[in-house]
Short mmCIF file of C-alpha atoms in Angstrom, two decimals:
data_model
loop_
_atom_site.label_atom_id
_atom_site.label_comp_id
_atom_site.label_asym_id
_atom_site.label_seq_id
_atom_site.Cartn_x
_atom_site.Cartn_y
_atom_site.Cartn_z
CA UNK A 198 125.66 78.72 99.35
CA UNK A 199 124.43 80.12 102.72
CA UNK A 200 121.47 78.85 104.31
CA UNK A 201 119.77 79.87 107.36
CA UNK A 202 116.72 77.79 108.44
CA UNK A 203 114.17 78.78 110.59
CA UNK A 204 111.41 76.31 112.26
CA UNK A 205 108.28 75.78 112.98
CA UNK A 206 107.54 77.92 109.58
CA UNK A 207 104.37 78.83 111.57
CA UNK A 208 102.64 77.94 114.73
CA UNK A 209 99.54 78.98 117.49
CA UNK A 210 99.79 79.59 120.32
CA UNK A 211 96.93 80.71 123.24
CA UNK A 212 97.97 83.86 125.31
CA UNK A 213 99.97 83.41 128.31
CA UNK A 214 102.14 80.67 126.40
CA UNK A 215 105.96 80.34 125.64
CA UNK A 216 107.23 80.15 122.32
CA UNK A 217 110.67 78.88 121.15
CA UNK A 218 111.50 79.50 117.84
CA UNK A 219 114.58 78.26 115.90
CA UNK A 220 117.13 79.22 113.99
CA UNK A 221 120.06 77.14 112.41
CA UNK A 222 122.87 78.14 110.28
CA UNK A 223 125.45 77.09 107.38
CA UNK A 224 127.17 80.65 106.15
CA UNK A 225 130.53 81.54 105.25
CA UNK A 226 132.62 83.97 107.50
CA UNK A 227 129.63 84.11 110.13
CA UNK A 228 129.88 87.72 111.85
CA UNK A 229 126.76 87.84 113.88
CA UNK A 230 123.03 86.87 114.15
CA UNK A 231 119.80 88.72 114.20
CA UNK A 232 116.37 88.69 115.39
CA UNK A 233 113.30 91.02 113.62
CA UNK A 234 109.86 91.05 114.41
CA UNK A 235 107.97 91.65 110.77
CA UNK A 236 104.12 92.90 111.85
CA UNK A 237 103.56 94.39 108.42
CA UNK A 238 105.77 95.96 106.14
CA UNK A 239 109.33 96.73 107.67
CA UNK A 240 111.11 94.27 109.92
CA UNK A 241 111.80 95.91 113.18
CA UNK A 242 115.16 94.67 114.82
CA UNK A 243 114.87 92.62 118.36
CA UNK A 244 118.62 91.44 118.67
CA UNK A 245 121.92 90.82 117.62
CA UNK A 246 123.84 88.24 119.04
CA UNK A 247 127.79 87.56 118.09
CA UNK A 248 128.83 85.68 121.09
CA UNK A 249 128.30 81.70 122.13
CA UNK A 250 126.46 81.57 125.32
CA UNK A 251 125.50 85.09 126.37
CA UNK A 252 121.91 85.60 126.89
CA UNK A 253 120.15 88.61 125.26
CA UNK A 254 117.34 89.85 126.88
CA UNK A 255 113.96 92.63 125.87
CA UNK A 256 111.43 92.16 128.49
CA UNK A 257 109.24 88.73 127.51
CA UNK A 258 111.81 88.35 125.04
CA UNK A 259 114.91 86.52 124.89
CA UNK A 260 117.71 84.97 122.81
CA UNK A 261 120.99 83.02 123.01
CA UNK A 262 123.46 81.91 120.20
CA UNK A 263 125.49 78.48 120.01
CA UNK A 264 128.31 79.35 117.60
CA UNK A 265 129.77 75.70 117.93
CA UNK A 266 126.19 74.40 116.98
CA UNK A 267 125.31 76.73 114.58
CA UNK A 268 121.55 78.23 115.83
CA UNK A 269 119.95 80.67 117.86
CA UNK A 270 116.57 80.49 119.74
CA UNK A 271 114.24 83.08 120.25
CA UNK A 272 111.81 82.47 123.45
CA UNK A 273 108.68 84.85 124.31
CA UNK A 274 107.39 84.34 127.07
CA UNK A 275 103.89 84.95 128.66
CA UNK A 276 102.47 85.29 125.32
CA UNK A 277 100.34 88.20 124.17
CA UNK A 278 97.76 88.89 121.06
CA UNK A 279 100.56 91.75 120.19
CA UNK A 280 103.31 89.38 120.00
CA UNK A 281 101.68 87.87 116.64
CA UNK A 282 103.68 88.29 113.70
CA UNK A 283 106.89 86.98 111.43
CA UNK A 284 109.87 86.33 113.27
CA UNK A 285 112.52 86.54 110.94
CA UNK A 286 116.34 85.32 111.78
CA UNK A 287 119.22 86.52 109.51
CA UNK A 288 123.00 85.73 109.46
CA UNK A 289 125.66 88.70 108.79
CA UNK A 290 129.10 87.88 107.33
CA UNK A 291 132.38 89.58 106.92
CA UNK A 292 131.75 90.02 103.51
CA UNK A 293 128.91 92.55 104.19
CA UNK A 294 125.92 89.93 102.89
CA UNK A 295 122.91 89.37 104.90
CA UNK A 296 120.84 86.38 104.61
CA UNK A 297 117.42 85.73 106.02
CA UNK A 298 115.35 82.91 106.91
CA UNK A 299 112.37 82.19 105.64
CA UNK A 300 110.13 83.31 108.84
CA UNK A 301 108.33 81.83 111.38
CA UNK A 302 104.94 82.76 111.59
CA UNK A 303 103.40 83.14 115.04
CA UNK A 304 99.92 83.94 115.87
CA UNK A 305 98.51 84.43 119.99
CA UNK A 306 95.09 84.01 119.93
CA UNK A 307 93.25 85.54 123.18
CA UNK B 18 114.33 112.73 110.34
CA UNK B 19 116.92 109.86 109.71
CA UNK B 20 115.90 107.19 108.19
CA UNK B 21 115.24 104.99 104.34
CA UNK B 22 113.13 106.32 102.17
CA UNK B 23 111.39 103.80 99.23
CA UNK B 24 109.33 105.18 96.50
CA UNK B 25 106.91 104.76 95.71
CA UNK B 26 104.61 102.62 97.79
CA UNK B 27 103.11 100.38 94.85
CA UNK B 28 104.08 100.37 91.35
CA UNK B 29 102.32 98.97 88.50
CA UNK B 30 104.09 97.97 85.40
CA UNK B 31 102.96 95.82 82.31
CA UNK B 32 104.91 93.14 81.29
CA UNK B 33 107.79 93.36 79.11
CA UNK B 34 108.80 96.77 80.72
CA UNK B 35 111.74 97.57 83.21
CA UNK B 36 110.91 99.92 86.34
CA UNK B 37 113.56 101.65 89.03
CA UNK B 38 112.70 101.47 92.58
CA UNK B 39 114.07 104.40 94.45
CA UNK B 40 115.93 103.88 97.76
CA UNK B 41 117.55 106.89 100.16
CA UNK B 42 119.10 106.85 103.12
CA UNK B 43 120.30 109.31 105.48
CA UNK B 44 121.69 107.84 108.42
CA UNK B 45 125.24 107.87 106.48
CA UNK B 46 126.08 104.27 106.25
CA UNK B 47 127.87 102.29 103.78
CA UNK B 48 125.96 99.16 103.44
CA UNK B 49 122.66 98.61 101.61
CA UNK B 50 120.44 96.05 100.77
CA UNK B 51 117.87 95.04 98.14
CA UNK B 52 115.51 91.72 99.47
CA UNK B 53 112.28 90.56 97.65
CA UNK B 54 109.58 89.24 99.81
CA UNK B 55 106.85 86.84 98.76
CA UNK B 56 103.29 86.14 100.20
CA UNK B 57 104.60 83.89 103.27
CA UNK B 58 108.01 84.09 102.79
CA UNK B 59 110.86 85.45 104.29
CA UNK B 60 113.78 88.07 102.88
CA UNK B 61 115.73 86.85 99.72
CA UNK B 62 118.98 88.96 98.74
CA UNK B 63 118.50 90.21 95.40
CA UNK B 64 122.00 92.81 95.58
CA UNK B 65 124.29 94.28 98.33
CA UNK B 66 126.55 97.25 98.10
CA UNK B 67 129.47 97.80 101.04
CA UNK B 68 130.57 100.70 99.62
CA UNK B 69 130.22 103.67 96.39
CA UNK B 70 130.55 102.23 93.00
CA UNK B 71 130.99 98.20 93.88
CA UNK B 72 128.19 95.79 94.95
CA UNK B 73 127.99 92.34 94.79
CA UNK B 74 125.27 89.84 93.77
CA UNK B 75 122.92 88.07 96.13
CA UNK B 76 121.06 84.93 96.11
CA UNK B 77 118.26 86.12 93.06
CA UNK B 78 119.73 88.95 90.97
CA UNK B 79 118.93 87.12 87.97
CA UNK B 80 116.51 89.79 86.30
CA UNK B 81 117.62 92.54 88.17
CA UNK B 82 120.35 95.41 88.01
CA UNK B 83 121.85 98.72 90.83
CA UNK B 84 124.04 100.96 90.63
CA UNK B 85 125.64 102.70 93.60
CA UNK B 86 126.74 106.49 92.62
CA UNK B 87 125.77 108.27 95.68
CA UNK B 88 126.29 106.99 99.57
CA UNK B 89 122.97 107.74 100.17
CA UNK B 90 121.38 106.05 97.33
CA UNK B 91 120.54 102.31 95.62
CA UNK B 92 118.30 102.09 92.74
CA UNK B 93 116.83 98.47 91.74
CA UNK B 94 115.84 98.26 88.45
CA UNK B 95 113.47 95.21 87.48
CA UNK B 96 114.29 94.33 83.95
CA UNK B 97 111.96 92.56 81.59
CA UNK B 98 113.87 89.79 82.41
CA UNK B 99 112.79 88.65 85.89
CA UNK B 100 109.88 86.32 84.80
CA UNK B 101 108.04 86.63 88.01
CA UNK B 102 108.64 90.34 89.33
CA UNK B 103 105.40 90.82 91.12
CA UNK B 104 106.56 91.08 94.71
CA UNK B 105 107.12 92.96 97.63
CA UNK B 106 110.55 94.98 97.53
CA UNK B 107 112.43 96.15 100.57
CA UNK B 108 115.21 97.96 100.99
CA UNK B 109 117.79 97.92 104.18
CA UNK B 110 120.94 99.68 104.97
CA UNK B 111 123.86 99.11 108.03
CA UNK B 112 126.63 100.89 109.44
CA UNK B 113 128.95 98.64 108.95
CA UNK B 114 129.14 94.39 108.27
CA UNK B 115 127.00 92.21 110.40
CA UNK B 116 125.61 95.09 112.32
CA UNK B 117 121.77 96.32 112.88
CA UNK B 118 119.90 96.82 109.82
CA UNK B 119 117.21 99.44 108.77
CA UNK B 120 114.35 98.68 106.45
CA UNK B 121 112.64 100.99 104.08
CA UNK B 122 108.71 101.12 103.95
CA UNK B 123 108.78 98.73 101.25
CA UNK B 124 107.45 98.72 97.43
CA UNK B 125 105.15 96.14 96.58
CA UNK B 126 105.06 95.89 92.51
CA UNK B 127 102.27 94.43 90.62
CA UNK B 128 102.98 93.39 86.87
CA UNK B 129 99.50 93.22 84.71
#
């Protein structure tokens, strides 16, 4: 079965901070890796990463894959109250499924 | 506009009954995706359908049925079966495999 495993589940942070969240990875036919930002209902996509070693960057945010390791981080950086939400980490595969993590939640408190 | 469409927004059922959740998309692609969420959870795969007429099972489709007629359309169906179907539904759609996903609105359904 596929698994993709996310940690911390949650954490706080104070503004102005860095966070690194984790993903790691055990899927079948691996075709690529994603980032979404859930605030409320619908995730909103941040990245998708396919390559080992090749950073993606979106302003404070940023994210690199290790294929040979299996995981992704996700850094934000200079932290801000608008950055709090569910970070959410899924793994595509050839076969069309998409699996998802089970969040991290982060909250930035002023 | 392009975009998924869920409806409707909340949905109230009593037990023992099975409901459809409605899912459209326009943005012509070929995968979709049904996930359940839970208070604090993340995105379990319920179904997946690459293409018209074939879709494959995901993690938790115990309880749960789709069909695939239409490009443009998924329908869930919650059967009496699925002993804990209060949830929040969402429904996603890609262009092709392992590419950017959309997400619907969402459905949250309350059994009483």
């Amino acid at each position: 079965e596929d698994k993709v495993v996310q940690s911390p589940l949650s954490l706080v942070v104070h503004e102005g901070d860095t966070v690194t969240l984790n993903c790691s990875y055990e899927v079948t036919n691996f075709r690529s890796l994603l980032w979404y930002k859930q605030e409320k209902k619908a995730p909103t996509f941040l990245f998708m990463l396919t390559s080992s070693g090749i950073e993606k960057k979106s302003g404070r945010l940023s994210s690199i894959l290790d294929k040979k390791e299996l995981f992704s981080i996700l850094n934000i950086t200079a932290t801000q109250t608008g950055d709090s939400a569910v970070y959410l980490c899924a793994v595509g595969s050839n076969d069309y499924k998409l699996s998802f993590g089970a969040g991290t939640t982060v909250t930035v408190r002023a | 506009d392009g975009g998924i469409t869920q409806s409707p927004k909340y949905l109230f059922r009593k037990e023992g009954q099975n409901v459809t959740l409605s899912c459209e998309q326009n943005l012509n692609h070929d995968a979709m995706y049904w996930y359940r969420q839970d208070p604090g959870q993340g995105l379990r795969l319920i179904y997946y359908s690459q293409i018209v007429n074939d879709f494959q099972k995901g993690d938790i489709a115990e309880g749960y049925s789709v069909s695939r007629e239409k490009k443009e359309s998924f329908p869930l169906t919650v059967t009496s079966a699925q002993k804990n179907p209060t949830a929040f539904y969402l429904c996603a759609s890609s262009y092709y495999r392992g590419t950017e996903a959309f997400f619907g609105q969402g459905t949250r359904l309350t059994v009483v």
